[in-house]
Amino acid sequence: MLKSLLIALALGALLAVVPVSGQAQEGYTVIKNGEIPSHVGKGDTFTGTVRREHFFRPTEDAPYGVSLVTFDPGARTYWHTHPLGQRLIVTEGSGLTGTADGKVWEIKAGDVVWCPAGVKHWHGASPTTAMQHLAIHGMKDGKMVDWMEEVTDEQYAGKK
Ligand code: MN
């Protein structure tokens, strides 16, 4: 589902950079596929192998970010909060997400998570299955996330 959406977006972008007629509106921007490289998550914010695609950079006029994040089996974020909250849309596979009260949820493709502002949490793949989600979060005072400590194996297993 997501792949066809991305292909449709890419085709739309191709058409948009070759306007059939008219002049470009000032500020109207097309970011071409590959212009922003993929990132492998850093060791002080992710456990295991995590790849992140940032589709665009937040700006003052549009202060929000969207990224596509792919977690290998067992991989997950560190504990963190979002100053304006975060929505996760699981696009492939199955995974887990947990909150500081020790609760852990199973999440699967098609599930949508809302994390309110300031709620300490983590998200990642299941121990045996990869998981991919879109992450949508607003920017406040230049930040979209505040990182904390690593999620232990016990916390990941729901045994706080
Ligand atoms: Mn989060």
JSON list of C-alpha atoms and ligand atoms in Angstrom, two decimals:
[
{"chain": "A", "resi": 1, "resn": "MET", "atom": "CA", "xyz": [0.00, 0.00, 0.00]},
{"chain": "A", "resi": 2, "resn": "LEU", "atom": "CA", "xyz": [2.72, 2.45, 1.00]},
{"chain": "A", "resi": 3, "resn": "LYS", "atom": "CA", "xyz": [4.93, 1.51, -1.96]},
{"chain": "A", "resi": 4, "resn": "SER", "atom": "CA", "xyz": [2.18, 2.32, -4.43]},
{"chain": "A", "resi": 5, "resn": "LEU", "atom": "CA", "xyz": [1.54, 5.58, -2.57]},
{"chain": "A", "resi": 6, "resn": "LEU", "atom": "CA", "xyz": [5.22, 6.47, -2.79]},
{"chain": "A", "resi": 7, "resn": "ILE", "atom": "CA", "xyz": [5.32, 5.58, -6.50]},
{"chain": "A", "resi": 8, "resn": "ALA", "atom": "CA", "xyz": [2.26, 7.78, -7.06]},
{"chain": "A", "resi": 9, "resn": "LEU", "atom": "CA", "xyz": [3.94, 10.61, -5.12]},
{"chain": "A", "resi": 10, "resn": "ALA", "atom": "CA", "xyz": [7.15, 10.17, -7.14]},
{"chain": "A", "resi": 11, "resn": "LEU", "atom": "CA", "xyz": [5.22, 10.26, -10.43]},
{"chain": "A", "resi": 12, "resn": "GLY", "atom": "CA", "xyz": [3.37, 13.34, -9.21]},
{"chain": "A", "resi": 13, "resn": "ALA", "atom": "CA", "xyz": [6.71, 14.96, -8.34]},
{"chain": "A", "resi": 14, "resn": "LEU", "atom": "CA", "xyz": [8.07, 14.14, -11.82]},
{"chain": "A", "resi": 15, "resn": "LEU", "atom": "CA", "xyz": [5.08, 15.77, -13.43]},
{"chain": "A", "resi": 16, "resn": "ALA", "atom": "CA", "xyz": [5.36, 18.73, -11.08]},
{"chain": "A", "resi": 17, "resn": "VAL", "atom": "CA", "xyz": [8.98, 19.49, -12.04]},
{"chain": "A", "resi": 18, "resn": "VAL", "atom": "CA", "xyz": [8.04, 19.51, -15.74]},
{"chain": "A", "resi": 19, "resn": "PRO", "atom": "CA", "xyz": [5.11, 21.93, -15.78]},
{"chain": "A", "resi": 20, "resn": "VAL", "atom": "CA", "xyz": [2.98, 21.65, -18.85]},
{"chain": "A", "resi": 21, "resn": "SER", "atom": "CA", "xyz": [2.31, 25.37, -18.89]},
{"chain": "A", "resi": 22, "resn": "GLY", "atom": "CA", "xyz": [2.45, 28.45, -16.73]},
{"chain": "A", "resi": 23, "resn": "GLN", "atom": "CA", "xyz": [5.05, 29.93, -14.41]},
{"chain": "A", "resi": 24, "resn": "ALA", "atom": "CA", "xyz": [6.18, 28.44, -11.13]},
{"chain": "A", "resi": 25, "resn": "GLN", "atom": "CA", "xyz": [4.51, 29.95, -8.05]},
{"chain": "A", "resi": 26, "resn": "GLU", "atom": "CA", "xyz": [7.13, 31.49, -5.75]},
{"chain": "A", "resi": 27, "resn": "GLY", "atom": "CA", "xyz": [8.02, 29.13, -2.93]},
{"chain": "A", "resi": 28, "resn": "TYR", "atom": "CA", "xyz": [6.35, 26.12, -4.50]},
{"chain": "A", "resi": 29, "resn": "THR", "atom": "CA", "xyz": [8.93, 23.38, -4.08]},
{"chain": "A", "resi": 30, "resn": "VAL", "atom": "CA", "xyz": [9.43, 19.83, -5.28]},
{"chain": "A", "resi": 31, "resn": "ILE", "atom": "CA", "xyz": [11.97, 17.77, -3.37]},
{"chain": "A", "resi": 32, "resn": "LYS", "atom": "CA", "xyz": [13.19, 15.14, -5.79]},
{"chain": "A", "resi": 33, "resn": "ASN", "atom": "CA", "xyz": [13.41, 11.51, -4.78]},
{"chain": "A", "resi": 34, "resn": "GLY", "atom": "CA", "xyz": [16.87, 10.92, -3.31]},
{"chain": "A", "resi": 35, "resn": "GLU", "atom": "CA", "xyz": [17.59, 14.59, -2.58]},
{"chain": "A", "resi": 36, "resn": "ILE", "atom": "CA", "xyz": [17.44, 13.91, 1.16]},
{"chain": "A", "resi": 37, "resn": "PRO", "atom": "CA", "xyz": [19.47, 10.78, 1.93]},
{"chain": "A", "resi": 38, "resn": "SER", "atom": "CA", "xyz": [18.38, 7.92, 4.19]},
{"chain": "A", "resi": 39, "resn": "HIS", "atom": "CA", "xyz": [19.85, 7.90, 7.69]},
{"chain": "A", "resi": 40, "resn": "VAL", "atom": "CA", "xyz": [20.78, 4.94, 9.84]},
{"chain": "A", "resi": 41, "resn": "GLY", "atom": "CA", "xyz": [19.66, 5.69, 13.39]},
{"chain": "A", "resi": 42, "resn": "LYS", "atom": "CA", "xyz": [22.45, 6.65, 15.79]},
{"chain": "A", "resi": 43, "resn": "GLY", "atom": "CA", "xyz": [23.54, 4.43, 18.67]},
{"chain": "A", "resi": 44, "resn": "ASP", "atom": "CA", "xyz": [22.53, 6.96, 21.33]},
{"chain": "A", "resi": 45, "resn": "THR", "atom": "CA", "xyz": [18.92, 7.13, 20.18]},
{"chain": "A", "resi": 46, "resn": "PHE", "atom": "CA", "xyz": [18.21, 3.65, 18.73]},
{"chain": "A", "resi": 47, "resn": "THR", "atom": "CA", "xyz": [18.97, 0.06, 19.70]},
{"chain": "A", "resi": 48, "resn": "GLY", "atom": "CA", "xyz": [19.60, -2.23, 16.72]},
{"chain": "A", "resi": 49, "resn": "THR", "atom": "CA", "xyz": [19.37, -1.31, 13.05]},
{"chain": "A", "resi": 50, "resn": "VAL", "atom": "CA", "xyz": [16.93, 1.45, 12.18]},
{"chain": "A", "resi": 51, "resn": "ARG", "atom": "CA", "xyz": [16.70, 3.31, 8.84]},
{"chain": "A", "resi": 52, "resn": "ARG", "atom": "CA", "xyz": [14.99, 6.67, 8.60]},
{"chain": "A", "resi": 53, "resn": "GLU", "atom": "CA", "xyz": [13.76, 8.52, 5.53]},
{"chain": "A", "resi": 54, "resn": "HIS", "atom": "CA", "xyz": [13.08, 12.19, 6.18]},
{"chain": "A", "resi": 55, "resn": "PHE", "atom": "CA", "xyz": [10.90, 13.45, 3.36]},
{"chain": "A", "resi": 56, "resn": "PHE", "atom": "CA", "xyz": [11.45, 17.13, 4.15]},
{"chain": "A", "resi": 57, "resn": "ARG", "atom": "CA", "xyz": [12.82, 19.47, 6.76]},
{"chain": "A", "resi": 58, "resn": "PRO", "atom": "CA", "xyz": [10.43, 21.35, 9.06]},
{"chain": "A", "resi": 59, "resn": "THR", "atom": "CA", "xyz": [10.32, 25.10, 8.51]},
{"chain": "A", "resi": 60, "resn": "GLU", "atom": "CA", "xyz": [8.92, 27.99, 10.55]},
{"chain": "A", "resi": 61, "resn": "ASP", "atom": "CA", "xyz": [5.92, 28.19, 8.22]},
{"chain": "A", "resi": 62, "resn": "ALA", "atom": "CA", "xyz": [5.33, 24.41, 8.23]},
{"chain": "A", "resi": 63, "resn": "PRO", "atom": "CA", "xyz": [6.67, 23.30, 11.65]},
{"chain": "A", "resi": 64, "resn": "TYR", "atom": "CA", "xyz": [6.20, 19.56, 11.42]},
{"chain": "A", "resi": 65, "resn": "GLY", "atom": "CA", "xyz": [8.17, 16.54, 10.27]},
{"chain": "A", "resi": 66, "resn": "VAL", "atom": "CA", "xyz": [7.22, 13.25, 8.64]},
{"chain": "A", "resi": 67, "resn": "SER", "atom": "CA", "xyz": [9.60, 10.33, 8.42]},
{"chain": "A", "resi": 68, "resn": "LEU", "atom": "CA", "xyz": [9.38, 6.70, 7.38]},
{"chain": "A", "resi": 69, "resn": "VAL", "atom": "CA", "xyz": [11.20, 4.52, 9.89]},
{"chain": "A", "resi": 70, "resn": "THR", "atom": "CA", "xyz": [12.13, 0.87, 9.37]},
{"chain": "A", "resi": 71, "resn": "PHE", "atom": "CA", "xyz": [13.18, -1.23, 12.37]},
{"chain": "A", "resi": 72, "resn": "ASP", "atom": "CA", "xyz": [14.92, -4.59, 11.96]},
{"chain": "A", "resi": 73, "resn": "PRO", "atom": "CA", "xyz": [13.66, -7.35, 14.32]},
{"chain": "A", "resi": 74, "resn": "GLY", "atom": "CA", "xyz": [14.51, -6.39, 17.92]},
{"chain": "A", "resi": 75, "resn": "ALA", "atom": "CA", "xyz": [15.37, -2.79, 17.01]},
{"chain": "A", "resi": 76, "resn": "ARG", "atom": "CA", "xyz": [13.66, 0.06, 18.85]},
{"chain": "A", "resi": 77, "resn": "THR", "atom": "CA", "xyz": [13.99, 3.70, 19.87]},
{"chain": "A", "resi": 78, "resn": "TYR", "atom": "CA", "xyz": [15.42, 4.88, 23.17]},
{"chain": "A", "resi": 79, "resn": "TRP", "atom": "CA", "xyz": [12.93, 6.34, 25.64]},
{"chain": "A", "resi": 80, "resn": "HIS", "atom": "CA", "xyz": [11.81, 9.78, 24.50]},
{"chain": "A", "resi": 81, "resn": "THR", "atom": "CA", "xyz": [9.07, 12.41, 24.52]},
{"chain": "A", "resi": 82, "resn": "HIS", "atom": "CA", "xyz": [7.71, 14.74, 21.82]},
{"chain": "A", "resi": 83, "resn": "PRO", "atom": "CA", "xyz": [6.99, 18.39, 22.74]},
{"chain": "A", "resi": 84, "resn": "LEU", "atom": "CA", "xyz": [3.87, 18.45, 20.53]},
{"chain": "A", "resi": 85, "resn": "GLY", "atom": "CA", "xyz": [3.08, 14.72, 20.54]},
{"chain": "A", "resi": 86, "resn": "GLN", "atom": "CA", "xyz": [3.43, 12.24, 17.70]},
{"chain": "A", "resi": 87, "resn": "ARG", "atom": "CA", "xyz": [1.28, 10.09, 15.43]},
{"chain": "A", "resi": 88, "resn": "LEU", "atom": "CA", "xyz": [2.63, 6.76, 14.22]},
{"chain": "A", "resi": 89, "resn": "ILE", "atom": "CA", "xyz": [1.03, 4.97, 11.27]},
{"chain": "A", "resi": 90, "resn": "VAL", "atom": "CA", "xyz": [2.29, 1.39, 11.02]},
{"chain": "A", "resi": 91, "resn": "THR", "atom": "CA", "xyz": [2.80, 0.66, 7.32]},
{"chain": "A", "resi": 92, "resn": "GLU", "atom": "CA", "xyz": [4.43, -2.77, 7.35]},
{"chain": "A", "resi": 93, "resn": "GLY", "atom": "CA", "xyz": [5.11, -5.67, 9.69]},
{"chain": "A", "resi": 94, "resn": "SER", "atom": "CA", "xyz": [4.45, -5.83, 13.42]},
{"chain": "A", "resi": 95, "resn": "GLY", "atom": "CA", "xyz": [6.09, -4.21, 16.37]},
{"chain": "A", "resi": 96, "resn": "LEU", "atom": "CA", "xyz": [5.79, -2.99, 19.93]},
{"chain": "A", "resi": 97, "resn": "THR", "atom": "CA", "xyz": [5.37, 0.33, 21.68]},
{"chain": "A", "resi": 98, "resn": "GLY", "atom": "CA", "xyz": [5.63, 1.01, 25.38]},
{"chain": "A", "resi": 99, "resn": "THR", "atom": "CA", "xyz": [5.03, 3.76, 27.94]},
{"chain": "A", "resi": 100, "resn": "ALA", "atom": "CA", "xyz": [6.78, 4.57, 31.20]},
{"chain": "A", "resi": 101, "resn": "ASP", "atom": "CA", "xyz": [4.07, 2.86, 33.29]},
{"chain": "A", "resi": 102, "resn": "GLY", "atom": "CA", "xyz": [5.39, -0.45, 31.91]},
{"chain": "A", "resi": 103, "resn": "LYS", "atom": "CA", "xyz": [2.56, -1.07, 29.47]},
{"chain": "A", "resi": 104, "resn": "VAL", "atom": "CA", "xyz": [3.59, -2.55, 26.09]},
{"chain": "A", "resi": 105, "resn": "TRP", "atom": "CA", "xyz": [1.24, -2.70, 23.07]},
{"chain": "A", "resi": 106, "resn": "GLU", "atom": "CA", "xyz": [1.52, -4.90, 20.00]},
{"chain": "A", "resi": 107, "resn": "ILE", "atom": "CA", "xyz": [1.12, -2.83, 16.82]},
{"chain": "A", "resi": 108, "resn": "LYS", "atom": "CA", "xyz": [0.59, -4.06, 13.26]},
{"chain": "A", "resi": 109, "resn": "ALA", "atom": "CA", "xyz": [0.34, -2.61, 9.76]},
{"chain": "A", "resi": 110, "resn": "GLY", "atom": "CA", "xyz": [-2.68, -0.30, 9.60]},
{"chain": "A", "resi": 111, "resn": "ASP", "atom": "CA", "xyz": [-2.62, 0.58, 13.31]},
{"chain": "A", "resi": 112, "resn": "VAL", "atom": "CA", "xyz": [-2.32, 4.25, 14.29]},
{"chain": "A", "resi": 113, "resn": "VAL", "atom": "CA", "xyz": [-0.75, 5.42, 17.56]},
{"chain": "A", "resi": 114, "resn": "TRP", "atom": "CA", "xyz": [-1.24, 8.84, 19.14]},
{"chain": "A", "resi": 115, "resn": "CYS", "atom": "CA", "xyz": [1.33, 9.85, 21.73]},
{"chain": "A", "resi": 116, "resn": "PRO", "atom": "CA", "xyz": [0.32, 13.04, 23.58]},
{"chain": "A", "resi": 117, "resn": "ALA", "atom": "CA", "xyz": [2.86, 15.79, 24.24]},
{"chain": "A", "resi": 118, "resn": "GLY", "atom": "CA", "xyz": [5.38, 14.93, 26.95]},
{"chain": "A", "resi": 119, "resn": "VAL", "atom": "CA", "xyz": [4.45, 11.26, 27.35]},
{"chain": "A", "resi": 120, "resn": "LYS", "atom": "CA", "xyz": [7.58, 9.13, 27.80]},
{"chain": "A", "resi": 121, "resn": "HIS", "atom": "CA", "xyz": [7.50, 6.18, 25.39]},
{"chain": "A", "resi": 122, "resn": "TRP", "atom": "CA", "xyz": [9.38, 4.00, 22.89]},
{"chain": "A", "resi": 123, "resn": "HIS", "atom": "CA", "xyz": [8.51, 2.17, 19.66]},
{"chain": "A", "resi": 124, "resn": "GLY", "atom": "CA", "xyz": [10.13, -0.54, 17.57]},
{"chain": "A", "resi": 125, "resn": "ALA", "atom": "CA", "xyz": [9.97, -3.90, 15.85]},
{"chain": "A", "resi": 126, "resn": "SER", "atom": "CA", "xyz": [8.86, -7.12, 17.50]},
{"chain": "A", "resi": 127, "resn": "PRO", "atom": "CA", "xyz": [11.68, -9.46, 18.56]},
{"chain": "A", "resi": 128, "resn": "THR", "atom": "CA", "xyz": [11.23, -11.60, 15.42]},
{"chain": "A", "resi": 129, "resn": "THR", "atom": "CA", "xyz": [9.57, -9.33, 12.84]},
{"chain": "A", "resi": 130, "resn": "ALA", "atom": "CA", "xyz": [10.57, -6.05, 11.19]},
{"chain": "A", "resi": 131, "resn": "MET", "atom": "CA", "xyz": [8.24, -3.04, 11.51]},
{"chain": "A", "resi": 132, "resn": "GLN", "atom": "CA", "xyz": [7.91, 0.12, 9.46]},
{"chain": "A", "resi": 133, "resn": "HIS", "atom": "CA", "xyz": [5.93, 3.22, 10.44]},
{"chain": "A", "resi": 134, "resn": "LEU", "atom": "CA", "xyz": [5.35, 6.76, 9.34]},
{"chain": "A", "resi": 135, "resn": "ALA", "atom": "CA", "xyz": [6.06, 9.21, 12.16]},
{"chain": "A", "resi": 136, "resn": "ILE", "atom": "CA", "xyz": [4.38, 12.62, 12.17]},
{"chain": "A", "resi": 137, "resn": "HIS", "atom": "CA", "xyz": [5.34, 15.18, 14.79]},
{"chain": "A", "resi": 138, "resn": "GLY", "atom": "CA", "xyz": [5.26, 18.92, 15.31]},
{"chain": "A", "resi": 139, "resn": "MET", "atom": "CA", "xyz": [8.25, 21.13, 16.08]},
{"chain": "A", "resi": 140, "resn": "LYS", "atom": "CA", "xyz": [8.33, 23.38, 19.15]},
{"chain": "A", "resi": 141, "resn": "ASP", "atom": "CA", "xyz": [11.28, 25.64, 19.95]},
{"chain": "A", "resi": 142, "resn": "GLY", "atom": "CA", "xyz": [13.23, 23.91, 17.17]},
{"chain": "A", "resi": 143, "resn": "LYS", "atom": "CA", "xyz": [12.72, 20.41, 18.58]},
{"chain": "A", "resi": 144, "resn": "MET", "atom": "CA", "xyz": [10.50, 17.47, 17.63]},
{"chain": "A", "resi": 145, "resn": "VAL", "atom": "CA", "xyz": [11.87, 14.96, 20.15]},
{"chain": "A", "resi": 146, "resn": "ASP", "atom": "CA", "xyz": [13.69, 14.87, 23.50]},
{"chain": "A", "resi": 147, "resn": "TRP", "atom": "CA", "xyz": [15.81, 11.73, 23.82]},
{"chain": "A", "resi": 148, "resn": "MET", "atom": "CA", "xyz": [16.34, 9.85, 27.09]},
{"chain": "A", "resi": 149, "resn": "GLU", "atom": "CA", "xyz": [17.90, 6.55, 28.18]},
{"chain": "A", "resi": 150, "resn": "GLU", "atom": "CA", "xyz": [18.02, 3.19, 26.37]},
{"chain": "A", "resi": 151, "resn": "VAL", "atom": "CA", "xyz": [15.07, 0.78, 26.61]},
{"chain": "A", "resi": 152, "resn": "THR", "atom": "CA", "xyz": [16.39, -2.27, 28.47]},
{"chain": "A", "resi": 153, "resn": "ASP", "atom": "CA", "xyz": [15.73, -5.84, 27.29]},
{"chain": "A", "resi": 154, "resn": "GLU", "atom": "CA", "xyz": [13.43, -6.28, 30.31]},
{"chain": "A", "resi": 155, "resn": "GLN", "atom": "CA", "xyz": [11.42, -3.17, 29.46]},
{"chain": "A", "resi": 156, "resn": "TYR", "atom": "CA", "xyz": [11.25, -4.25, 25.80]},
{"chain": "A", "resi": 157, "resn": "ALA", "atom": "CA", "xyz": [9.93, -7.64, 26.96]},
{"chain": "A", "resi": 158, "resn": "GLY", "atom": "CA", "xyz": [7.27, -5.91, 29.08]},
{"chain": "A", "resi": 159, "resn": "LYS", "atom": "CA", "xyz": [8.84, -7.11, 32.35]},
{"chain": "A", "resi": 160, "resn": "LYS", "atom": "CA", "xyz": [9.69, -3.65, 33.64]},
{"chain": "B", "resi": 1, "resn": "MN", "atom": "MN", "xyz": [8.02, 8.64, 19.50]}
]
